[in-house]
């Protein structure tokens, strides 16, 4: 499946809905391709008091449930179908699942198609020794 097909699938996954005043889901949709070649879908879950999580981590949870932990590609869209870049928490989350995920590609631009690796989006890995500045 190409990135354009993943993008269409992500847009089809949008399903904005509110469950009462403390729970909103489906305003963001993500499609993730695991190293096993399977696609995993997820939506955001926003709860009161700052609880919940992003569509990317929702898709990653589905992938982990299926026994895969390595990500090849990710597409994420907001409620109007616009591409979204992963937040810092999602970048960190995916990077901690497997070192190979540094090579995972995120679709960041539709036309012309442009991707970025997780490595480029998360350049200063806290697991590496800090560089000394000006010393
Ligand atoms: Zn996120």
Short mmCIF file of C-alpha atoms and ligand atoms in Angstrom, two decimals:
data_model
loop_
_atom_site.label_atom_id
_atom_site.label_comp_id
_atom_site.label_asym_id
_atom_site.label_seq_id
_atom_site.Cartn_x
_atom_site.Cartn_y
_atom_site.Cartn_z
CA UNK A 1 0.00 0.00 0.00
CA UNK A 2 1.41 3.41 -0.96
CA UNK A 3 1.37 6.54 1.20
CA UNK A 4 -1.57 7.96 -0.78
CA UNK A 5 -3.63 4.88 0.03
CA UNK A 6 -2.60 5.10 3.67
CA UNK A 7 -3.65 8.75 3.66
CA UNK A 8 -7.09 7.85 2.26
CA UNK A 9 -7.44 5.18 4.93
CA UNK A 10 -6.48 7.65 7.66
CA UNK A 11 -9.06 10.14 6.40
CA UNK A 12 -11.70 7.42 6.28
CA UNK A 13 -10.90 6.64 9.91
CA UNK A 14 -11.96 10.08 11.11
CA UNK A 15 -15.10 9.72 13.20
CA UNK A 16 -15.40 12.75 15.48
CA UNK A 17 -17.77 12.12 18.35
CA UNK A 18 -18.27 13.17 21.94
CA UNK A 19 -19.39 10.90 24.70
CA UNK A 20 -20.76 13.34 27.23
CA UNK A 21 -18.81 16.42 28.25
CA UNK A 22 -15.65 14.59 29.37
CA UNK A 23 -14.78 12.36 26.42
CA UNK A 24 -14.05 13.12 22.74
CA UNK A 25 -12.69 10.61 20.26
CA UNK A 26 -12.00 10.28 16.54
CA UNK A 27 -10.98 13.88 15.79
CA UNK A 28 -7.55 12.63 14.74
CA UNK A 29 -6.92 9.42 12.83
CA UNK A 30 -3.69 7.52 12.21
CA UNK A 31 -2.65 4.56 10.08
CA UNK A 32 0.56 2.79 10.94
CA UNK A 33 2.33 0.09 8.96
CA UNK A 34 4.20 -2.46 11.02
CA UNK A 35 7.33 -4.29 9.92
CA UNK A 36 5.06 -7.30 9.39
CA UNK A 37 3.37 -5.37 6.56
CA UNK A 38 0.06 -5.07 8.39
CA UNK A 39 -1.77 -1.79 8.80
CA UNK A 40 -3.06 -0.61 12.17
CA UNK A 41 -5.55 2.17 12.70
CA UNK A 42 -6.07 4.42 15.67
CA UNK A 43 -7.97 7.51 16.73
CA UNK A 44 -7.30 10.09 19.41
CA UNK A 45 -8.96 9.69 22.78
CA UNK A 46 -9.31 12.97 24.70
CA UNK A 47 -10.64 12.77 28.23
CA UNK A 48 -11.11 15.36 30.94
CA UNK A 49 -8.20 16.12 33.27
CA UNK A 50 -5.65 15.67 30.46
CA UNK A 51 -6.16 11.93 30.16
CA UNK A 52 -6.30 10.03 26.91
CA UNK A 53 -3.82 9.71 24.09
CA UNK A 54 -3.06 10.45 20.46
CA UNK A 55 -4.14 8.54 17.37
CA UNK A 56 -0.56 7.46 16.68
CA UNK A 57 -0.24 5.77 20.07
CA UNK A 58 -3.70 4.30 19.66
CA UNK A 59 -2.58 2.69 16.39
CA UNK A 60 0.67 1.58 18.03
CA UNK A 61 -1.33 -0.08 20.83
CA UNK A 62 -3.26 -2.06 18.20
CA UNK A 63 0.06 -3.04 16.61
CA UNK A 64 1.51 -4.14 19.95
CA UNK A 65 -1.65 -6.10 20.71
CA UNK A 66 -1.05 -7.95 17.44
CA UNK A 67 2.50 -8.84 18.46
CA UNK A 68 4.43 -6.32 16.33
CA UNK A 69 6.60 -3.51 17.73
CA UNK A 70 8.50 -2.19 14.72
CA UNK A 71 6.97 0.63 12.68
CA UNK A 72 7.70 1.22 9.00
CA UNK A 73 5.39 4.11 8.08
CA UNK A 74 2.80 6.38 9.69
CA UNK A 75 0.16 8.73 8.36
CA UNK A 76 -1.86 10.93 10.70
CA UNK A 77 -4.64 13.42 9.88
CA UNK A 78 -6.62 16.01 11.81
CA UNK A 79 -10.38 16.45 11.72
CA UNK A 80 -10.36 18.27 8.35
CA UNK A 81 -8.17 15.57 6.83
CA UNK A 82 -5.01 17.67 7.04
CA UNK A 83 -1.72 15.92 7.67
CA UNK A 84 -0.42 16.16 11.20
CA UNK A 85 3.07 15.70 12.55
CA UNK A 86 3.42 13.50 15.64
CA UNK A 87 3.67 15.25 19.00
CA UNK A 88 6.72 14.84 21.19
CA UNK A 89 5.09 12.16 23.33
CA UNK A 90 4.30 10.03 20.28
CA UNK A 91 7.81 10.48 18.90
CA UNK A 92 9.29 9.34 22.20
CA UNK A 93 6.79 6.50 22.59
CA UNK A 94 7.54 5.05 19.15
CA UNK A 95 11.29 5.47 19.57
CA UNK A 96 11.25 3.47 22.81
CA UNK A 97 9.43 0.52 21.24
CA UNK A 98 12.41 -0.47 19.08
CA UNK A 99 15.67 1.11 17.85
CA UNK A 100 14.56 0.25 14.30
CA UNK A 101 11.72 2.75 14.66
CA UNK A 102 14.22 5.58 14.16
CA UNK A 103 13.85 4.74 10.47
CA UNK A 104 10.02 4.87 10.53
CA UNK A 105 8.74 7.30 7.92
CA UNK A 106 6.06 9.88 8.63
CA UNK A 107 4.13 11.42 5.79
CA UNK A 108 4.51 15.18 6.34
CA UNK A 109 3.44 16.62 2.98
CA UNK A 110 0.92 15.34 0.46
CA UNK A 111 1.86 17.24 -2.71
CA UNK A 112 4.54 16.64 -3.57
CA UNK A 113 4.76 13.69 -1.27
CA UNK A 114 7.38 14.22 1.42
CA UNK A 115 8.30 12.09 4.40
CA UNK A 116 10.53 12.46 7.42
CA UNK A 117 12.05 9.76 9.55
CA UNK A 118 11.43 9.53 13.26
CA UNK A 119 15.19 10.04 13.68
CA UNK A 120 14.94 13.45 12.02
CA UNK A 121 11.92 14.40 14.12
CA UNK A 122 13.56 13.35 17.39
CA UNK A 123 17.19 14.41 16.94
CA UNK A 124 18.44 14.70 20.52
CA UNK A 125 17.96 11.26 22.02
CA UNK A 126 18.08 11.43 25.83
CA UNK A 127 19.68 7.95 25.87
CA UNK A 128 22.83 9.37 24.27
CA UNK A 129 25.40 11.31 26.33
CA UNK A 130 24.65 15.02 26.33
CA UNK A 131 26.94 17.20 24.29
CA UNK A 132 28.83 19.78 26.27
CA UNK A 133 28.01 23.29 25.17
CA UNK A 134 30.72 25.93 25.25
CA UNK A 135 32.96 24.03 27.64
ZN1 LIG B 1 0.93 12.44 19.91
#
